[in-house]
Short mmCIF file of C-alpha atoms in Angstrom, two decimals:
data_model
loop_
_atom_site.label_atom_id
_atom_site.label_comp_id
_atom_site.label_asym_id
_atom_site.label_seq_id
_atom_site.Cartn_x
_atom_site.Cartn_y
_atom_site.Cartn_z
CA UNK A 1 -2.74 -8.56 6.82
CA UNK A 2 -1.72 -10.41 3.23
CA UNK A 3 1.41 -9.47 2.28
CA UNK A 4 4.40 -11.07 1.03
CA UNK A 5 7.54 -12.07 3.17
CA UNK A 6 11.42 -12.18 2.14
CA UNK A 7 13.96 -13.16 4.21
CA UNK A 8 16.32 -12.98 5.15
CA UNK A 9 16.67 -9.11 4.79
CA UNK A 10 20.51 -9.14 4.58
CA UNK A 11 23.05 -12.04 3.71
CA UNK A 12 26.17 -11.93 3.48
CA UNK A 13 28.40 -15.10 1.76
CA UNK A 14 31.34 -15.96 0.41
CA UNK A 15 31.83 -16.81 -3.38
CA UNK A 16 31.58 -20.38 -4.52
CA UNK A 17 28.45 -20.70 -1.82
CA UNK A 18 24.79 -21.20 -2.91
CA UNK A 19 22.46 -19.14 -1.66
CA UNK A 20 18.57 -19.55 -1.29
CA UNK A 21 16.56 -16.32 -0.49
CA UNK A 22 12.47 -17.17 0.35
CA UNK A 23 9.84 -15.25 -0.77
CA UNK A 24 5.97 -16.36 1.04
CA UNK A 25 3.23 -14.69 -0.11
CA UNK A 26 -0.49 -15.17 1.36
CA UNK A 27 -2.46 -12.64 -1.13
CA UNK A 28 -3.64 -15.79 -3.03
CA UNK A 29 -1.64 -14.49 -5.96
CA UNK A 30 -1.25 -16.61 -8.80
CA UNK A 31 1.54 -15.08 -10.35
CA UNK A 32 5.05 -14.71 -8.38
CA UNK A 33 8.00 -13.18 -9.87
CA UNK A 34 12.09 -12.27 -8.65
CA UNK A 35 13.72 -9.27 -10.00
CA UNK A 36 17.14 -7.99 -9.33
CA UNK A 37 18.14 -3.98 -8.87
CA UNK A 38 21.93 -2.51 -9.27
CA UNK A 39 22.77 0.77 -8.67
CA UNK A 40 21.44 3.03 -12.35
CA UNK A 41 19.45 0.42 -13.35
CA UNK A 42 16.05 -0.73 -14.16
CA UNK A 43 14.49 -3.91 -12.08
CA UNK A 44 15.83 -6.93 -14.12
CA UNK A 45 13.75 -9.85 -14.11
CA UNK A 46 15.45 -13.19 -13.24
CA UNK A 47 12.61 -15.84 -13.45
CA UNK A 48 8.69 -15.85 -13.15
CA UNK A 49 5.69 -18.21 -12.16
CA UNK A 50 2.67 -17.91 -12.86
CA UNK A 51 0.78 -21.22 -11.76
CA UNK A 52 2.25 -23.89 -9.46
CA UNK A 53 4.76 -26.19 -11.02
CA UNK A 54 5.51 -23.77 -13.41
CA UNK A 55 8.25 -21.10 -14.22
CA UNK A 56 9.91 -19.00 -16.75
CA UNK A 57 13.18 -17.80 -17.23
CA UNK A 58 13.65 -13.96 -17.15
CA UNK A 59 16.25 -11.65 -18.92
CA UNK A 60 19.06 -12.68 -16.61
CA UNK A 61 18.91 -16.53 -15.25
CA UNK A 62 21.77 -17.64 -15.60
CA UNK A 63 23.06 -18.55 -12.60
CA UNK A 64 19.96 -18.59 -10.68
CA UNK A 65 17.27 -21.47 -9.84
CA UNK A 66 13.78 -21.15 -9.02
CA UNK A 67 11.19 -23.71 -7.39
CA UNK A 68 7.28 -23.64 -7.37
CA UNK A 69 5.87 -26.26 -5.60
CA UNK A 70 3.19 -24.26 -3.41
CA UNK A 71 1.46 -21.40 -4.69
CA UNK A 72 2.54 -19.51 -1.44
CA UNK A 73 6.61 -19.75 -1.98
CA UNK A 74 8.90 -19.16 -4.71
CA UNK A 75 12.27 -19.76 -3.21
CA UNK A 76 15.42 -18.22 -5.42
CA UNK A 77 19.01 -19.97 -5.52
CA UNK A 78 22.12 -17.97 -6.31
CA UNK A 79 24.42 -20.53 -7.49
CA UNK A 80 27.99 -20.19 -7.64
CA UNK A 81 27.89 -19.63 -11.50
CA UNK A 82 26.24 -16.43 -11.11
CA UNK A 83 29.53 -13.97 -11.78
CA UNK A 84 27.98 -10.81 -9.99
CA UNK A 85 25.64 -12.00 -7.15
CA UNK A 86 26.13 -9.15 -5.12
CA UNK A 87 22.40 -6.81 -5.62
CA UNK A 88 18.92 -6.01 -4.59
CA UNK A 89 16.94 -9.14 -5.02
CA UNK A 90 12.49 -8.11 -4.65
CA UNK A 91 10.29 -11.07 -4.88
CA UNK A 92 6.93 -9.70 -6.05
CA UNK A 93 3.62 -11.45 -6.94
CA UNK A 94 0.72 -10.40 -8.81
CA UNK A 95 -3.70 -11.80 -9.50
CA UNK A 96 -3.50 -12.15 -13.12
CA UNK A 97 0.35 -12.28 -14.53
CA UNK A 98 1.94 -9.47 -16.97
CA UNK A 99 -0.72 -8.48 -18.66
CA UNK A 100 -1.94 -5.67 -16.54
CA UNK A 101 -2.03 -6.57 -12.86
CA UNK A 102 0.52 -4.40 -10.79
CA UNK A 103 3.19 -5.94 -9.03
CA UNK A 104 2.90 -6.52 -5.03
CA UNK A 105 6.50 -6.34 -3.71
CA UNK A 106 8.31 -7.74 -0.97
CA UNK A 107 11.03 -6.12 1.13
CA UNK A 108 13.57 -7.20 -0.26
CA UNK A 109 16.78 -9.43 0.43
CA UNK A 110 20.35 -7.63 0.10
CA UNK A 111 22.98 -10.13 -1.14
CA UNK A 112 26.26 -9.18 -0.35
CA UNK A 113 29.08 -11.93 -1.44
CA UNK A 114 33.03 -11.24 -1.09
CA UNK B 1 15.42 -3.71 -28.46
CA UNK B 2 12.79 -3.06 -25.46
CA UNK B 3 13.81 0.61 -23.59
CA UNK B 4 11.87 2.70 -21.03
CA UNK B 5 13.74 6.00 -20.19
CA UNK B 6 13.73 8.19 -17.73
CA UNK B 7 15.99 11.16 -16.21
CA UNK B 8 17.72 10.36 -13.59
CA UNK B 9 17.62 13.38 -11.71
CA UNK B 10 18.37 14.26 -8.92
CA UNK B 11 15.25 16.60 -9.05
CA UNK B 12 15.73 19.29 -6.56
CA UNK B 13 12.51 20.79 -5.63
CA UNK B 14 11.44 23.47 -3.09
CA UNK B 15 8.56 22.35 -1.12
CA UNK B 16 4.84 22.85 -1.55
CA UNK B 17 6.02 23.59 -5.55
CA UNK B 18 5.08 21.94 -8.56
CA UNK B 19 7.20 18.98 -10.32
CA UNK B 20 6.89 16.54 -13.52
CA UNK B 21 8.93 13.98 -15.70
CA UNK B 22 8.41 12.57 -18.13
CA UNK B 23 9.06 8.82 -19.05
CA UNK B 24 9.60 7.69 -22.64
CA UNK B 25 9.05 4.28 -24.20
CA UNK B 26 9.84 2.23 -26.99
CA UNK B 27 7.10 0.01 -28.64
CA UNK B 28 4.17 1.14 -29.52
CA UNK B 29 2.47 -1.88 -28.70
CA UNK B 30 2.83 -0.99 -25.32
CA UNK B 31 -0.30 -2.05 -23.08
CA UNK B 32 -0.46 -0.29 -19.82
CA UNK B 33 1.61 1.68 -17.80
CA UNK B 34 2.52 2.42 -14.02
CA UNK B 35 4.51 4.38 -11.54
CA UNK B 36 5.73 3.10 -8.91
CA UNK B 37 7.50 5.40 -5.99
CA UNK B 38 10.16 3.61 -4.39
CA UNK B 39 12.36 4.64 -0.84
CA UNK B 40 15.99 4.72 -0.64
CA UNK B 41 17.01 0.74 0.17
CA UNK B 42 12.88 -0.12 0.03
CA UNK B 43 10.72 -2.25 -2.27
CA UNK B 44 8.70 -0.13 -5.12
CA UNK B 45 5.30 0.47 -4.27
CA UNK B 46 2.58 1.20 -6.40
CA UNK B 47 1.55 4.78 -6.55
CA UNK B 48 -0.75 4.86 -9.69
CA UNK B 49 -1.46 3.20 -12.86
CA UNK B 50 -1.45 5.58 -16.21
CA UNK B 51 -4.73 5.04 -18.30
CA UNK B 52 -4.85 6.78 -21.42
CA UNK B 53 -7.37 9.72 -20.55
CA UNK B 54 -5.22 10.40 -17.97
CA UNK B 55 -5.77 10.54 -14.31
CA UNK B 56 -5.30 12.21 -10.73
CA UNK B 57 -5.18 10.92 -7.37
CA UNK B 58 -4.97 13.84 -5.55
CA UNK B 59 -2.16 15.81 -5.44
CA UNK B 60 -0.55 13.44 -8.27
CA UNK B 61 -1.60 13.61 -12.06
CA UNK B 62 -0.62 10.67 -14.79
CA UNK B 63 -0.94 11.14 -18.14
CA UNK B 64 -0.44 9.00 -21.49
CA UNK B 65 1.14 10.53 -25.04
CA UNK B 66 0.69 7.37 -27.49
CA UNK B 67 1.76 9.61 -30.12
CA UNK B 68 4.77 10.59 -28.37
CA UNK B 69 5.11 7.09 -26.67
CA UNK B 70 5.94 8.69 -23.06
CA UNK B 71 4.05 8.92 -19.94
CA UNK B 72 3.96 11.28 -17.50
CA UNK B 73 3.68 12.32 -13.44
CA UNK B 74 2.90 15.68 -12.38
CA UNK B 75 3.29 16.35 -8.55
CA UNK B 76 1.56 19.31 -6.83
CA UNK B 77 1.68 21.43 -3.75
CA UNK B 78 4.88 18.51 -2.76
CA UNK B 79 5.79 17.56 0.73
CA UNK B 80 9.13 16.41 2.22
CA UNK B 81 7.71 13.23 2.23
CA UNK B 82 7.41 13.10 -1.71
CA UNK B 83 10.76 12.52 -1.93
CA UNK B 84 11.95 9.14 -3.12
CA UNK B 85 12.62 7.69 -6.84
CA UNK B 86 9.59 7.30 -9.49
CA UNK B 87 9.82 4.49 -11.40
CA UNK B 88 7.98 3.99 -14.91
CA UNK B 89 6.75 0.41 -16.05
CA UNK B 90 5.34 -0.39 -19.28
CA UNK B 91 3.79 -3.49 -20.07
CA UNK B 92 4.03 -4.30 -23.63
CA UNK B 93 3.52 -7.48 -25.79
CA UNK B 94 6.36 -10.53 -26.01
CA UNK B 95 5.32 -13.81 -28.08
CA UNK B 96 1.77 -14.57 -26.97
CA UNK B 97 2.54 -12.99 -23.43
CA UNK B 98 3.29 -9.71 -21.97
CA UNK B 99 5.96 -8.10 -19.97
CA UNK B 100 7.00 -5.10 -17.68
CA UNK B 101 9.43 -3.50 -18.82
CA UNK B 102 10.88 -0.81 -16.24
CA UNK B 103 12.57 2.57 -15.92
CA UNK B 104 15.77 3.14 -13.80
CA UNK B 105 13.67 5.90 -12.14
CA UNK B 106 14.21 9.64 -11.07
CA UNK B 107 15.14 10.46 -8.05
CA UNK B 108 12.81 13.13 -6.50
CA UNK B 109 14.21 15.66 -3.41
CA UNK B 110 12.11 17.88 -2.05
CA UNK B 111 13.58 20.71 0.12
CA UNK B 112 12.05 22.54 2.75
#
């Protein structure tokens, strides 16, 4: 069945560490985005792709590095200068981009740092 | 400044009654529209998109106000296993792209 793959589903790290969270998807999506939830909020996007080789910054990147050199995987980095890593982190892809495609989602990765 | 709204909730709701909220939006230029039902510590999943004559699939009825700018999801005859947090998305215009713009969601209980 296509679907799309995070892992790992929990991970735990101290601050100061990098982190890279993978997101695989084999729905032939072109489009591949990574959102972040907190507790209240709305999903937050952190950076989008929507061809290979290509990306976007989101609302909130700062702190955060993206990679698309397949069209399969769009692996996330947490870098030490993000000041609150600790959240909900949903890869998601999607056939056509924004403009009215919904959003396939992935099962998330919870980031815990201390 | 881009806002999609919703009440949080909780919603407590007796089963096999009726329930609806409401989701408001900003810009008018908003394109499309979804809700998406998400499980406590789960991904969101799609549970319908909102097109502007409105629409049911099944027990679950979404409908558009442009004049009012909000959308809305009526759930009949609920189950136990309705119970989760709705999410809204809107998809309106940025620059020469789009994008989604989402709701903090309302969390749904249904009792027995």
């Amino acid at each position: 069945d296509g679907g799309i793959t995070q892992s790992p589903k929990y991970l735990f790290r101290k601050e100061g560490q990098n982190v890279t969270l993978s997101c695989e998807q084999n729905l032939n999506h072109d489009a591949m985005y990574w959102y972040r939830q907190d507790p209240g909020q709305g999903l937050r996007l952190i950076y989008y792709s929507q061809i290979v080789n290509d990306f976007q910054k989101g609302d909130i990147a700062e702190g955060y590095s993206v990679s698309r050199e397949k069209k399969e995987s769009f692996p996330l980095t947490v870098t030490s200068a993000q000041k609150n890593p600790t959240a909900f982190y949903l890869c998601a892809s999607s056939h056509r981009g924004f403009r009215s495609s919904p959003l396939h989602f992935g099962n998330g990765t919870r980031l815990t740092v201390t | 400044r881009k806002e999609v709204e919703q009440d949080p909730g909780p919603f407590n709701v007796p089963e096999g009654a009726t329930v609806a909220f409401n989701c408001t939006y900003s810009n008018s230029a908003s394109q499309s529209f979804f809700w998406y039902r998400q499980d406590c510590r789960k991904e969101p999943k799609l549970l319908m998109s909102v097109y502007s004559s409105g629409n049911e699939d099944g027990r679950f009825t979404a409908q558009l106000n442009r004049a009012s700018q909000y959308i809305s999801l009526l759930i009949r005859d609920s189950k136990l296993s309705d119970s989760a947090t709705y999410l809204c998305v809107v998809n309106e215009p940025m620059d020469s792209n789009y994008q989604l713009i989402w709701g903090a969601g309302t969390k749904l209980i249904i009792k027995p």
